[in-house]
Amino acid sequence: MQKNVPIITIIIPVLNQERFIGRCLRSILSQNFNRDEFEVIVVNDGSTDKTEFALSLFEEEIQIITNDSNEGLPASLNKAIRYVRSPFIVRVDADDFVSRDFLLFLHNFAMHNNYMDAIACDYNIVDNRGEWISRKSCLDEPIACGILFRLDQIIDIGMYDENFLIHEERDLRIRFLKKYKIHRLELPLYRYRRHDTNITNDVKSVKYHFTKLSEKHGDKLD
């Protein structure tokens, strides 16, 4: 792992994703971007499968934070953010993967457009095997990942609300957009994997947390 201060930090929360985490990490570590200029922080949120072993195969290249028990997605994300050393952060979920130029384009776009706050890229939906299904606009159908944030702005809005075990990204986005703006990079650099174990398949939990979101933000929901 690099010793110098990085430019970008990729944060990856993981819970029982032994099947996909390797592909995710390989896509990040093979970036067309100077390896000394980005760091990878993975939070293993109490996984009970072989995720710990899968992460150990990359331990020389990544920083691993292990929760002894499951603390929840937003708590894990906040824990990773507190370890960040760079001015930019971007979240990648453990079952997804990214284009080889993911960091290069996001960083260059940010550096050439200093007036922009956060920058999101478009994404492709893929299936269990990583095969293409469809392309999506990051603004028309936003997701939690593939967004380059400025660390100071994320801290300014209070990071993730740990009360939202689902819809944590929608809550963050609503609060972020009160002060800042998310701009679009019209390139599908992120690969969002759709599969049977996506957390959003838990209909009861999704409904419960959407109710909490409505109570908190009211007419701010889109």
Short mmCIF file of C-alpha atoms in Angstrom, two decimals:
data_model
loop_
_atom_site.label_atom_id
_atom_site.label_comp_id
_atom_site.label_asym_id
_atom_site.label_seq_id
_atom_site.Cartn_x
_atom_site.Cartn_y
_atom_site.Cartn_z
CA MET A 1 0.00 0.00 0.00
CA GLN A 2 1.24 3.46 -0.89
CA LYS A 3 2.80 5.68 1.79
CA ASN A 4 2.08 9.10 0.28
CA VAL A 5 -1.17 11.04 0.68
CA PRO A 6 -3.62 9.87 -2.01
CA ILE A 7 -5.80 12.04 -4.24
CA ILE A 8 -8.86 9.76 -4.19
CA THR A 9 -10.19 7.21 -1.73
CA ILE A 10 -12.50 4.40 -2.82
CA ILE A 11 -14.68 3.18 0.05
CA ILE A 12 -16.29 -0.26 -0.15
CA PRO A 13 -18.72 -1.60 2.45
CA VAL A 14 -19.08 -5.38 2.30
CA LEU A 15 -21.38 -7.90 3.95
CA ASN A 16 -21.34 -11.53 2.81
CA GLN A 17 -20.19 -10.87 -0.74
CA GLU A 18 -17.56 -13.59 -1.16
CA ARG A 19 -18.98 -14.25 -4.61
CA PHE A 20 -18.45 -10.75 -6.01
CA ILE A 21 -15.86 -8.85 -3.95
CA GLY A 22 -12.90 -10.23 -5.91
CA ARG A 23 -14.22 -8.90 -9.22
CA CYS A 24 -14.95 -5.57 -7.56
CA LEU A 25 -11.44 -5.19 -6.16
CA ARG A 26 -9.69 -6.38 -9.32
CA SER A 27 -11.54 -3.74 -11.33
CA ILE A 28 -10.41 -1.04 -8.90
CA LEU A 29 -6.81 -2.17 -8.57
CA SER A 30 -6.40 -2.33 -12.36
CA GLN A 31 -7.37 1.31 -12.87
CA ASN A 32 -5.76 3.42 -15.55
CA PHE A 33 -4.67 5.75 -12.76
CA ASN A 34 -1.44 6.07 -10.81
CA ARG A 35 -1.65 3.48 -8.03
CA ASP A 36 0.18 5.78 -5.62
CA GLU A 37 -2.58 8.36 -6.01
CA PHE A 38 -5.56 6.38 -4.72
CA GLU A 39 -6.33 4.29 -1.68
CA VAL A 40 -8.96 1.61 -1.12
CA ILE A 41 -10.73 1.25 2.23
CA VAL A 42 -12.93 -1.81 2.69
CA VAL A 43 -15.19 -2.22 5.72
CA ASN A 44 -16.13 -5.84 6.39
CA ASP A 45 -19.38 -5.42 8.30
CA GLY A 46 -19.48 -8.68 10.24
CA SER A 47 -19.57 -11.03 7.25
CA THR A 48 -20.23 -14.68 8.15
CA ASP A 49 -19.31 -16.24 4.80
CA LYS A 50 -15.82 -16.37 3.23
CA THR A 51 -15.61 -12.62 2.58
CA GLU A 52 -12.80 -12.30 5.13
CA PHE A 53 -10.70 -14.83 3.21
CA ALA A 54 -11.51 -13.16 -0.12
CA LEU A 55 -10.33 -9.82 1.27
CA SER A 56 -7.14 -11.35 2.64
CA LEU A 57 -6.04 -12.09 -0.93
CA PHE A 58 -5.81 -8.32 -1.48
CA GLU A 59 -4.51 -7.25 1.93
CA GLU A 60 -1.26 -5.84 0.53
CA GLU A 61 -3.19 -3.44 -1.71
CA ILE A 62 -6.12 -2.35 0.42
CA GLN A 63 -6.93 -1.16 3.92
CA ILE A 64 -9.35 -3.51 5.67
CA ILE A 65 -11.52 -2.43 8.60
CA THR A 66 -13.34 -5.30 10.29
CA ASN A 67 -16.50 -4.88 12.33
CA ASP A 68 -16.77 -7.65 14.93
CA SER A 69 -20.53 -7.68 14.40
CA ASN A 70 -22.89 -6.21 11.83
CA GLU A 71 -23.15 -2.45 12.43
CA GLY A 72 -25.17 -1.58 9.34
CA LEU A 73 -24.33 -0.01 5.99
CA PRO A 74 -24.34 3.71 6.94
CA ALA A 75 -22.27 3.11 10.08
CA SER A 76 -19.72 1.20 8.02
CA LEU A 77 -19.59 3.95 5.42
CA ASN A 78 -19.04 6.59 8.10
CA LYS A 79 -16.31 4.50 9.67
CA ALA A 80 -14.51 4.35 6.31
CA ILE A 81 -14.93 8.10 5.77
CA ARG A 82 -13.21 8.81 9.09
CA TYR A 83 -10.11 7.01 7.80
CA VAL A 84 -9.99 8.89 4.47
CA ARG A 85 -6.79 10.86 3.80
CA SER A 86 -7.65 12.29 0.38
CA PRO A 87 -9.72 15.31 -0.77
CA PHE A 88 -12.02 13.12 -2.91
CA ILE A 89 -14.00 10.00 -2.06
CA VAL A 90 -16.09 7.65 -4.18
CA ARG A 91 -18.21 4.73 -3.03
CA VAL A 92 -18.24 1.40 -4.82
CA ASP A 93 -20.45 -1.44 -3.58
CA ALA A 94 -18.90 -4.86 -3.11
CA ASP A 95 -21.11 -6.62 -5.67
CA ASP A 96 -20.42 -4.04 -8.39
CA PHE A 97 -17.36 -3.25 -10.51
CA VAL A 98 -16.03 -0.37 -12.57
CA SER A 99 -14.48 0.55 -15.90
CA ARG A 100 -10.69 0.74 -16.10
CA ASP A 101 -10.99 4.51 -16.68
CA PHE A 102 -13.40 5.10 -13.79
CA LEU A 103 -11.02 7.11 -11.59
CA LEU A 104 -9.20 8.80 -14.46
CA PHE A 105 -12.31 10.38 -15.96
CA LEU A 106 -13.96 11.31 -12.67
CA HIS A 107 -10.79 12.94 -11.37
CA ASN A 108 -9.96 14.77 -14.59
CA PHE A 109 -13.53 16.04 -14.86
CA ALA A 110 -13.37 17.36 -11.29
CA MET A 111 -9.97 19.00 -11.74
CA HIS A 112 -11.02 20.77 -14.95
CA ASN A 113 -14.31 21.94 -13.44
CA ASN A 114 -13.45 23.33 -10.04
CA TYR A 115 -16.86 24.97 -9.71
CA MET A 116 -18.51 21.53 -9.60
CA ASP A 117 -19.24 19.94 -6.25
CA ALA A 118 -19.89 16.23 -6.70
CA ILE A 119 -19.62 14.38 -10.02
CA ALA A 120 -21.60 11.24 -10.87
CA CYS A 121 -21.04 9.01 -13.86
CA ASP A 122 -23.64 7.06 -15.80
CA TYR A 123 -23.82 3.32 -15.22
CA ASN A 124 -24.62 0.03 -16.88
CA ILE A 125 -26.86 -2.53 -15.20
CA VAL A 126 -25.35 -6.01 -15.44
CA ASP A 127 -26.54 -9.46 -14.41
CA ASN A 128 -25.00 -12.09 -12.11
CA ARG A 129 -22.36 -12.89 -14.72
CA GLY A 130 -21.50 -9.25 -15.36
CA GLU A 131 -23.30 -9.25 -18.71
CA TRP A 132 -24.80 -5.95 -19.92
CA ILE A 133 -28.55 -5.39 -19.46
CA SER A 134 -29.07 -1.66 -19.94
CA ARG A 135 -27.53 1.79 -19.59
CA LYS A 136 -28.84 4.34 -17.10
CA SER A 137 -28.41 8.07 -16.52
CA CYS A 138 -26.97 8.83 -13.10
CA LEU A 139 -29.29 11.83 -12.75
CA ASP A 140 -32.51 10.31 -14.10
CA GLU A 141 -32.09 7.09 -12.09
CA PRO A 142 -29.52 7.84 -9.37
CA ILE A 143 -27.76 5.16 -7.35
CA ALA A 144 -25.58 5.34 -4.26
CA CYS A 145 -22.28 4.70 -6.01
CA GLY A 146 -20.11 6.09 -8.77
CA ILE A 147 -20.23 9.62 -7.35
CA LEU A 148 -17.02 11.54 -6.70
CA PHE A 149 -17.58 13.67 -3.60
CA ARG A 150 -15.33 16.27 -2.04
CA LEU A 151 -14.55 15.00 1.45
CA ASP A 152 -15.04 18.35 3.15
CA GLN A 153 -18.56 18.66 1.72
CA ILE A 154 -19.59 15.18 2.87
CA ILE A 155 -18.33 15.99 6.36
CA ASP A 156 -20.09 19.36 6.22
CA ILE A 157 -23.51 17.75 5.74
CA GLY A 158 -22.92 15.23 8.53
CA MET A 159 -21.99 12.14 6.48
CA TYR A 160 -24.50 9.24 6.41
CA ASP A 161 -27.47 9.13 8.78
CA GLU A 162 -26.98 5.82 10.60
CA ASN A 163 -30.72 5.47 11.24
CA PHE A 164 -31.26 4.54 7.57
CA LEU A 165 -30.19 0.94 6.99
CA ILE A 166 -31.79 1.29 3.53
CA HIS A 167 -32.27 4.52 1.55
CA GLU A 168 -29.15 5.90 3.27
CA GLU A 169 -28.03 7.24 -0.11
CA ARG A 170 -31.35 9.02 -0.74
CA ASP A 171 -31.15 10.72 2.63
CA LEU A 172 -27.56 11.76 1.94
CA ARG A 173 -28.47 13.07 -1.52
CA ILE A 174 -31.38 15.16 -0.22
CA ARG A 175 -29.20 16.78 2.44
CA PHE A 176 -26.30 17.25 0.01
CA LEU A 177 -28.48 18.97 -2.59
CA LYS A 178 -29.63 21.56 -0.08
CA LYS A 179 -26.17 23.14 -0.23
CA TYR A 180 -24.37 21.61 -3.19
CA LYS A 181 -24.97 20.13 -6.62
CA ILE A 182 -24.27 16.77 -8.25
CA HIS A 183 -23.10 17.08 -11.86
CA ARG A 184 -23.29 14.43 -14.55
CA LEU A 185 -20.39 12.81 -16.38
CA GLU A 186 -22.13 11.26 -19.36
CA LEU A 187 -20.03 8.11 -19.53
CA PRO A 188 -21.16 4.67 -18.23
CA LEU A 189 -18.11 3.97 -16.09
CA TYR A 190 -19.87 2.07 -13.29
CA ARG A 191 -21.31 -1.47 -13.43
CA TYR A 192 -24.32 -1.95 -11.17
CA ARG A 193 -24.98 -5.64 -10.63
CA ARG A 194 -28.60 -6.76 -10.34
CA HIS A 195 -29.03 -10.08 -8.53
CA ASP A 196 -31.27 -11.94 -6.09
CA THR A 197 -29.42 -10.81 -2.96
CA ASN A 198 -29.56 -7.04 -3.61
CA ILE A 199 -30.56 -5.38 -0.35
CA THR A 200 -33.31 -3.48 -2.17
CA ASN A 201 -35.10 -6.80 -2.74
CA ASP A 202 -36.15 -6.74 0.93
CA VAL A 203 -39.53 -5.13 0.24
CA LYS A 204 -40.62 -4.83 3.88
CA SER A 205 -37.42 -3.09 4.95
CA VAL A 206 -37.42 -0.82 1.90
CA LYS A 207 -40.98 0.28 2.71
CA TYR A 208 -40.17 0.86 6.38
CA HIS A 209 -37.15 3.04 5.66
CA PHE A 210 -39.00 4.92 2.92
CA THR A 211 -41.60 5.86 5.54
CA LYS A 212 -38.80 7.12 7.79
CA LEU A 213 -37.38 9.06 4.86
CA SER A 214 -40.78 10.65 4.18
CA GLU A 215 -41.14 11.62 7.82
CA LYS A 216 -37.71 13.27 7.80
CA HIS A 217 -37.81 15.08 4.47
CA GLY A 218 -41.48 15.32 3.49
CA ASP A 219 -41.93 17.01 0.11
CA LYS A 220 -38.17 16.94 -0.59
CA LEU A 221 -38.55 13.37 -1.89
CA ASP A 222 -38.50 13.04 -5.67
#
